[in-house]
Amino acid sequence: MTALGAPAPAAQAGASSAGHLVVTGTSKRFGAAVVLEDLSLSVAKGEFVSLLGPSGCGKTTLLRCIAGLLRPDAGRITVAGQDITALPAHRRNVGVVFQNYALFPHLTVAENIGFGLRAQGVSRAEAAPRVAEALALVRMGEHADKPVTSLSGGQQQRVAVARALVVRPSLLLLDEPFSALDRKLRETMQVELKHLLREVGITAIFVTHDQEEALVVSDRIAVMNSGRIEQLADPATLYGRPVSLYVLDFVGQSTRLAGRIVAVEDGVVTVETSLGPVRAPGRFAPGSRVAVAVRPEAVTLGEGVAGANRVSARVSEISFLGSRTQLHLDLPAEGEDRGVVELPRLPEGVQPGSRVTLAFREADTMVFPA
Ligand SMILES: Nc1ncnc2c1ncn2[C@@H]1O[C@H](COP(=O)(O)OP(=O)(O)O)[C@@H](O)[C@H]1O
Ligand SMILES: [Mg+2]
């Protein structure tokens, strides 16, 4: 059953392939600063999409344009086929959850959640069961009559989510909702939110600067760079097939070596790096400056499989991370090279200063224009 009467996810509803939320050619500048640049985004019904990028890249600005709190200079925004670009915020049927909860401190939990319903003219009698349902959804039923100020941060954020959902918005927007919470609680809330939104089947946009958080919660992630979307993809594609060095570096870690193409053959290039030649699938002209990269878990110590890339490097530091161990490599200081290898456990005898052979498959090696 779908909670709160919200629409079912796209897969069940057989929704058309046109997005539920469609942002087209949207631009926004503040004075001379271009903060959103001709940005387009399409989100399917029931989909959970994150906007991920460093502070200042325009995530909140885009969210505010969608919420109607900010008017874009150019572009069009539609929800369920309706052009909402010129609609005021209160007529958009969009729920928003902010980082700082923005709850009313003088009201109880239930009053906070019921506030929006009352503002919509829903009667007290009709509001009560909906408030109770929203509270149950975020597992806060027993706290209904408490003042919100008596709640912990995590509980307040649950109330904020319930308050946004109770009005049955056609779109839920969340702006770094967990950034004020400590790490352990944040991780719990991420999984809880993902589960809740799937249950409700609502379309949601989630802003974060935390790549791990984006990987955990999202169906798809839009990686933003200076007011543009650099890549929009599911988490596995984003991690495994980043389209640029920017995305490679923003999502996950890697060993990354600058170099020059020295041979090209059958869609495989050979790159001369500071650690020697490395082969990768790719199409570049001989002489091109590139960077090759491999994800930490794609590297093994020793000879590896037949035909694997092999380089030798010195271990500079070892980080024990519990379920895995990271080796940091000593690389020539100049340039953008960096080296991280992850192993399930540290092999006997490897310590800072050890020289090791690293093996990684050609197919796992990525190459990007420098
Ligand atoms: N109301 C505003 N007036 C002027 N500049 C703004 C305003 N809002 C945001 N900015 C600027 O726009 C840029 C993007 O901001 P924002 O969308 O908040 O980024 P993010 O949420 O990705 O950290 C920043 O450089 C910020 O200083
Ligand atoms: Mg922001």
Coordinates of C-alpha atoms and ligand atoms in Angstrom, one line a residue:
M1 CA 0.0 0.0 0.0
T2 CA 1.2 3.5 -0.8
A3 CA 1.3 5.6 2.4
L4 CA -0.1 9.1 2.5
G5 CA -1.9 8.7 -0.8
A6 CA 1.2 9.8 -2.7
P7 CA 1.7 8.5 -6.2
A8 CA 3.2 5.1 -6.8
P9 CA 6.8 4.8 -8.2
A10 CA 7.1 5.0 -11.9
A11 CA 7.7 1.3 -12.4
Q12 CA 4.3 0.4 -10.9
A13 CA 2.4 3.3 -12.3
G14 CA 3.6 2.8 -15.8
A15 CA 4.4 6.5 -16.0
S16 CA 5.4 8.0 -19.3
S17 CA 9.1 8.4 -20.0
A18 CA 8.7 12.2 -19.8
G19 CA 10.1 13.4 -16.5
H20 CA 7.8 14.2 -13.6
L21 CA 10.1 17.2 -12.9
V22 CA 11.7 18.7 -15.9
V23 CA 14.1 21.7 -15.7
T24 CA 15.0 23.1 -19.0
G25 CA 17.7 25.7 -19.9
T26 CA 17.6 27.3 -16.5
S27 CA 20.0 30.1 -15.7
K28 CA 20.4 32.3 -12.6
R29 CA 22.9 35.0 -11.9
F30 CA 23.5 37.2 -8.9
G31 CA 25.0 40.4 -10.1
A32 CA 27.9 39.4 -12.3
A33 CA 28.1 35.9 -10.9
V34 CA 26.5 33.2 -13.1
V35 CA 25.3 30.6 -10.5
L36 CA 23.2 28.4 -12.8
E37 CA 24.2 28.1 -16.4
D38 CA 21.7 26.8 -19.0
L39 CA 21.0 23.8 -16.7
S40 CA 18.6 21.0 -17.7
L41 CA 17.4 18.1 -15.6
S42 CA 14.7 15.5 -15.9
V43 CA 13.6 13.4 -13.0
A44 CA 11.2 10.5 -13.3
K45 CA 8.1 10.0 -11.2
G46 CA 9.1 8.3 -7.9
E47 CA 12.8 8.8 -8.5
F48 CA 15.2 10.0 -5.8
V49 CA 17.9 12.2 -7.4
S50 CA 20.7 13.9 -5.5
L51 CA 22.4 17.1 -6.5
L52 CA 26.1 16.6 -5.5
G53 CA 28.8 19.1 -5.7
P54 CA 31.2 21.3 -3.7
S55 CA 30.0 24.3 -1.6
G56 CA 29.0 27.2 -3.9
C57 CA 28.4 25.2 -7.1
G58 CA 24.7 26.2 -7.2
K59 CA 22.8 23.3 -5.5
T60 CA 20.7 25.3 -3.2
T61 CA 20.0 27.9 -5.9
L62 CA 18.6 25.2 -8.2
L63 CA 16.5 23.8 -5.3
R64 CA 15.2 27.3 -4.5
C65 CA 14.3 27.8 -8.2
I66 CA 12.3 24.5 -8.2
A67 CA 10.6 25.4 -4.9
G68 CA 9.6 28.8 -6.2
L69 CA 11.7 30.7 -3.6
L70 CA 13.8 32.2 -6.4
R71 CA 12.9 33.2 -9.9
P72 CA 15.3 31.9 -12.6
D73 CA 16.5 34.5 -15.2
A74 CA 15.8 32.0 -18.0
G75 CA 14.4 28.5 -18.4
R76 CA 11.3 26.5 -17.7
I77 CA 10.4 24.2 -14.9
T78 CA 7.5 21.7 -15.1
V79 CA 6.0 19.3 -12.7
A80 CA 3.7 16.6 -13.9
G81 CA 3.5 18.4 -17.2
Q82 CA 2.4 21.7 -15.7
D83 CA 4.6 24.8 -16.2
I84 CA 5.3 26.1 -12.7
T85 CA 8.0 28.6 -13.6
A86 CA 5.8 31.6 -12.8
L87 CA 3.8 30.1 -9.9
P88 CA 4.5 31.4 -6.4
A89 CA 6.0 28.9 -3.9
H90 CA 2.8 28.2 -2.0
R91 CA 0.9 27.1 -5.2
R92 CA 3.6 24.6 -6.3
N93 CA 2.6 21.7 -4.1
V94 CA 6.3 21.1 -3.3
G95 CA 7.5 20.1 0.1
V96 CA 10.9 21.4 1.3
V97 CA 13.1 20.1 4.2
F98 CA 15.9 22.4 5.2
Q99 CA 19.2 21.6 7.0
N100 CA 18.1 23.6 10.1
Y101 CA 14.7 21.9 10.3
A102 CA 12.9 25.3 10.5
L103 CA 10.3 23.9 12.9
F104 CA 8.0 26.2 15.0
P105 CA 9.6 26.1 18.5
H106 CA 6.4 27.1 20.3
L107 CA 4.3 24.2 18.8
T108 CA 4.2 20.5 19.7
V109 CA 5.3 17.8 17.3
A110 CA 1.8 17.2 16.1
E111 CA 1.0 20.9 15.8
N112 CA 4.1 21.4 13.7
I113 CA 3.1 18.7 11.3
G114 CA -0.6 19.8 11.2
F115 CA 0.3 23.4 10.5
G116 CA 0.5 23.1 6.7
L117 CA -2.8 21.2 6.6
R118 CA -4.5 23.9 8.6
A119 CA -3.1 26.5 6.2
Q120 CA -4.6 24.5 3.3
G121 CA -8.0 24.7 5.0
V122 CA -8.1 21.1 6.0
S123 CA -10.5 20.7 9.0
R124 CA -9.2 19.6 12.4
A125 CA -11.1 16.4 12.2
E126 CA -9.6 15.5 8.8
A127 CA -6.1 16.6 9.8
A128 CA -5.8 14.5 12.9
P129 CA -5.6 11.1 11.2
R130 CA -3.2 12.4 8.5
V131 CA -0.9 13.9 11.1
A132 CA -1.0 10.6 13.0
E133 CA -0.2 8.7 9.8
A134 CA 2.7 11.0 8.9
L135 CA 4.1 10.6 12.5
A136 CA 3.8 6.9 12.3
L137 CA 5.7 6.9 9.0
V138 CA 8.7 8.6 10.6
R139 CA 8.3 6.5 13.7
M140 CA 7.5 9.4 15.9
G141 CA 4.0 8.5 17.0
E142 CA 4.7 8.4 20.7
H143 CA 6.2 11.9 20.6
A144 CA 3.1 13.7 19.1
D145 CA 2.4 15.9 22.1
K146 CA 5.9 16.9 23.0
P147 CA 7.3 20.3 22.4
V148 CA 9.7 20.1 19.4
T149 CA 12.4 21.8 21.4
S150 CA 12.5 18.7 23.7
L151 CA 13.5 16.5 20.7
S152 CA 17.0 15.4 19.6
G153 CA 18.4 16.6 16.3
G154 CA 17.5 13.3 14.5
Q155 CA 14.0 13.4 15.9
Q156 CA 13.5 17.0 14.8
Q157 CA 14.6 16.2 11.3
R158 CA 12.1 13.3 11.2
V159 CA 9.4 15.8 12.2
A160 CA 10.5 18.1 9.4
V161 CA 10.3 15.3 6.9
A162 CA 6.8 14.3 8.2
R163 CA 5.7 18.0 8.0
A164 CA 6.8 18.2 4.4
L165 CA 5.1 14.9 3.4
V166 CA 1.8 15.4 5.2
V167 CA 0.5 17.9 2.6
R168 CA 1.0 15.2 -0.1
P169 CA 3.4 17.2 -2.2
S170 CA 4.0 16.1 -5.8
L171 CA 7.7 16.7 -5.2
L172 CA 9.9 16.7 -2.1
L173 CA 13.0 18.8 -1.9
L174 CA 15.7 18.3 0.8
D175 CA 18.6 20.6 1.2
E176 CA 21.4 19.0 3.2
P177 CA 18.9 17.7 5.7
F178 CA 21.4 15.7 7.8
S179 CA 24.5 17.9 7.8
A180 CA 23.8 19.0 11.4
L181 CA 23.7 15.4 12.7
D182 CA 26.7 13.4 13.9
R183 CA 28.1 10.7 11.6
K184 CA 26.4 7.6 13.1
L185 CA 23.0 9.2 13.2
R186 CA 23.4 10.6 9.7
E187 CA 24.1 7.1 8.3
T188 CA 21.0 5.7 10.0
M189 CA 18.8 8.6 8.8
Q190 CA 20.1 8.2 5.2
V191 CA 18.9 4.6 5.1
E192 CA 15.7 5.4 6.9
L193 CA 14.9 8.3 4.4
K194 CA 15.6 6.1 1.4
H195 CA 13.3 3.4 2.7
L196 CA 10.6 5.9 3.6
L197 CA 10.6 7.7 0.3
R198 CA 10.5 4.4 -1.6
E199 CA 7.5 3.4 0.5
V200 CA 5.7 6.7 -0.1
G201 CA 6.7 6.6 -3.8
I202 CA 7.4 10.3 -3.9
T203 CA 9.7 12.1 -6.4
A204 CA 12.5 13.7 -4.4
I205 CA 15.5 15.9 -5.0
F206 CA 18.2 15.7 -2.3
V207 CA 21.1 18.2 -2.0
T208 CA 24.3 17.2 -0.5
H209 CA 28.1 17.9 -0.7
D210 CA 28.8 14.5 0.7
Q211 CA 29.6 12.0 -2.0
E212 CA 29.1 9.0 0.3
E213 CA 25.7 10.2 1.3
A214 CA 24.7 10.7 -2.3
L215 CA 25.9 7.1 -3.1
V216 CA 23.8 5.7 -0.3
V217 CA 20.5 7.5 -0.8
S218 CA 20.1 8.1 -4.6
D219 CA 18.6 6.4 -7.6
R220 CA 20.6 8.8 -9.7
I221 CA 23.2 11.5 -8.8
A222 CA 23.7 14.8 -10.7
V223 CA 27.3 15.9 -10.1
M224 CA 27.4 19.7 -10.3
N225 CA 30.3 21.9 -11.3
S226 CA 30.0 25.7 -11.3
G227 CA 26.3 25.9 -12.1
R228 CA 26.2 23.0 -14.6
I229 CA 25.5 19.3 -14.3
E230 CA 28.7 17.5 -15.3
Q231 CA 27.3 14.0 -15.1
L232 CA 23.9 12.5 -14.2
A233 CA 23.9 8.8 -13.6
D234 CA 23.2 6.0 -11.2
P235 CA 25.7 5.6 -8.4
A236 CA 27.5 2.5 -9.9
T237 CA 27.9 4.2 -13.3
L238 CA 29.1 7.4 -11.7
Y239 CA 31.7 5.6 -9.7
G240 CA 32.8 3.1 -12.4
R241 CA 32.5 5.3 -15.5
P242 CA 33.0 8.9 -14.5
V243 CA 33.0 11.2 -17.6
S244 CA 35.7 13.5 -16.4
L245 CA 38.5 14.0 -13.9
Y246 CA 36.2 16.3 -11.9
V247 CA 33.7 13.5 -11.4
L248 CA 36.4 10.9 -10.8
D249 CA 37.9 13.0 -8.0
F250 CA 34.6 14.1 -6.5
V251 CA 33.1 10.6 -6.2
G252 CA 35.4 8.1 -4.5
Q253 CA 39.1 7.8 -4.5
S254 CA 41.5 6.6 -7.1
T255 CA 45.1 6.1 -8.1
R256 CA 45.6 8.7 -10.7
L257 CA 48.7 9.3 -12.8
A258 CA 49.4 12.0 -15.4
G259 CA 51.0 11.0 -18.6
R260 CA 51.3 11.1 -22.4
I261 CA 49.9 8.8 -25.0
V262 CA 52.8 6.8 -26.5
A263 CA 51.0 4.1 -28.5
V264 CA 47.5 3.6 -29.9
E265 CA 46.2 0.2 -31.1
D266 CA 42.7 -1.2 -31.5
G267 CA 41.0 1.1 -29.0
V268 CA 43.7 0.6 -26.4
V269 CA 46.1 3.4 -25.6
T270 CA 49.5 3.1 -23.8
V271 CA 50.2 6.0 -21.5
E272 CA 53.7 6.8 -20.2
T273 CA 53.4 7.7 -16.5
S274 CA 55.8 8.5 -13.7
L275 CA 55.5 4.8 -12.7
G276 CA 56.0 3.5 -16.3
P277 CA 53.7 2.5 -19.1
V278 CA 50.0 1.8 -18.4
R279 CA 47.4 0.5 -20.9
A280 CA 43.8 1.5 -20.9
P281 CA 40.8 1.3 -23.3
G282 CA 40.4 4.6 -25.0
R283 CA 40.8 6.7 -28.2
F284 CA 43.3 9.5 -28.1
A285 CA 45.8 10.8 -30.5
P286 CA 49.5 9.9 -29.9
G287 CA 51.2 12.6 -27.9
S288 CA 48.0 13.7 -26.1
R289 CA 48.3 14.7 -22.5
V290 CA 46.0 12.5 -20.4
A291 CA 45.5 11.1 -16.9
V292 CA 45.0 7.4 -16.2
A293 CA 43.1 6.3 -13.1
V294 CA 42.1 3.1 -11.4
R295 CA 39.8 2.7 -8.4
P296 CA 41.4 1.6 -5.1
E297 CA 39.7 -1.8 -4.9
A298 CA 40.6 -2.7 -8.5
V299 CA 44.3 -2.9 -7.6
T300 CA 46.0 -6.0 -6.2
L301 CA 49.5 -6.5 -4.9
G302 CA 51.8 -8.8 -6.8
E303 CA 51.6 -10.0 -10.4
G304 CA 47.8 -10.1 -10.8
V305 CA 46.1 -11.7 -13.8
A306 CA 47.8 -12.3 -17.1
G307 CA 48.1 -9.2 -19.2
A308 CA 47.4 -6.9 -16.3
N309 CA 49.0 -3.5 -16.0
R310 CA 51.9 -3.7 -13.5
V311 CA 53.8 -0.8 -11.8
S312 CA 56.1 -0.6 -8.9
A313 CA 55.7 2.0 -6.2
R314 CA 56.8 2.7 -2.6
V315 CA 54.2 2.7 0.2
S316 CA 54.2 6.0 2.1
E317 CA 51.4 5.5 4.6
I318 CA 49.1 2.7 5.7
S319 CA 45.5 3.4 7.0
F320 CA 43.7 0.7 8.8
L321 CA 39.9 1.3 8.2
G322 CA 38.5 -1.8 9.9
S323 CA 36.9 -3.7 7.1
R324 CA 39.7 -2.7 4.7
T325 CA 43.2 -1.2 4.7
Q326 CA 44.4 1.6 2.5
L327 CA 47.9 2.0 1.2
H328 CA 49.0 5.4 0.2
L329 CA 51.7 5.5 -2.4
D330 CA 54.8 7.7 -2.6
L331 CA 54.5 9.5 -5.9
P332 CA 56.6 12.2 -7.6
A333 CA 55.6 15.4 -5.9
E334 CA 55.1 17.5 -9.1
G335 CA 51.8 17.3 -10.9
E336 CA 48.4 15.9 -10.0
D337 CA 49.4 12.3 -9.3
R338 CA 47.9 10.6 -6.3
G339 CA 47.8 7.0 -5.2
V340 CA 45.4 5.0 -3.0
V341 CA 45.1 1.3 -3.0
E342 CA 42.5 -0.6 -0.9
L343 CA 43.0 -4.2 0.3
P344 CA 40.7 -6.5 2.4
R345 CA 43.7 -7.0 4.7
L346 CA 47.3 -5.9 4.9
P347 CA 49.7 -8.5 3.4
E348 CA 52.4 -9.8 5.8
G349 CA 55.6 -7.6 5.7
V350 CA 54.1 -4.6 4.0
Q351 CA 54.9 -1.4 5.9
P352 CA 55.6 2.3 5.2
G353 CA 58.6 2.4 2.9
S354 CA 58.0 -1.1 1.4
R355 CA 58.3 -1.3 -2.4
V356 CA 55.3 -3.1 -3.9
T357 CA 54.1 -4.3 -7.3
L358 CA 50.6 -3.1 -8.1
A359 CA 48.5 -5.0 -10.7
F360 CA 45.3 -3.8 -12.2
R361 CA 43.4 -4.9 -15.3
E362 CA 43.5 -2.9 -18.5
A363 CA 39.6 -3.0 -18.5
D364 CA 39.6 -1.4 -15.0
T365 CA 41.9 1.4 -16.1
M366 CA 40.3 4.7 -17.1
V367 CA 41.8 7.5 -19.2
F368 CA 40.8 11.1 -19.3
P369 CA 42.0 14.2 -21.2
A370 CA 44.3 16.1 -18.9
Ligands
LIG1 N1 20.9 35.6 -2.7 C1 22.2 35.6 -3.2 N2 22.8 36.7 -3.6 C2 24.1 36.7 -4.1 N3 24.8 35.6 -4.2 C3 24.2 34.4 -3.9 C4 22.9 34.3 -3.4 N4 22.6 33.0 -3.1 C5 23.7 32.3 -3.5 N5 24.6 33.1 -4.0 C6 25.9 32.7 -4.5 O1 25.7 31.7 -5.5 C7 26.7 30.7 -5.4 C8 26.0 29.3 -5.3 O2 25.3 29.3 -4.0 P1 24.5 28.0 -3.6 O3 23.5 27.7 -4.6 O4 24.0 28.3 -2.2 O5 25.6 26.9 -3.5 P2 25.6 25.5 -2.8 O6 24.2 25.2 -2.3 O7 26.0 24.5 -3.9 O8 26.7 25.5 -1.8 C9 27.6 31.0 -4.3 O9 28.7 31.7 -4.8 C10 26.8 32.0 -3.4 O10 27.6 32.9 -2.8
MG2 MG 23.6 24.9 -0.3

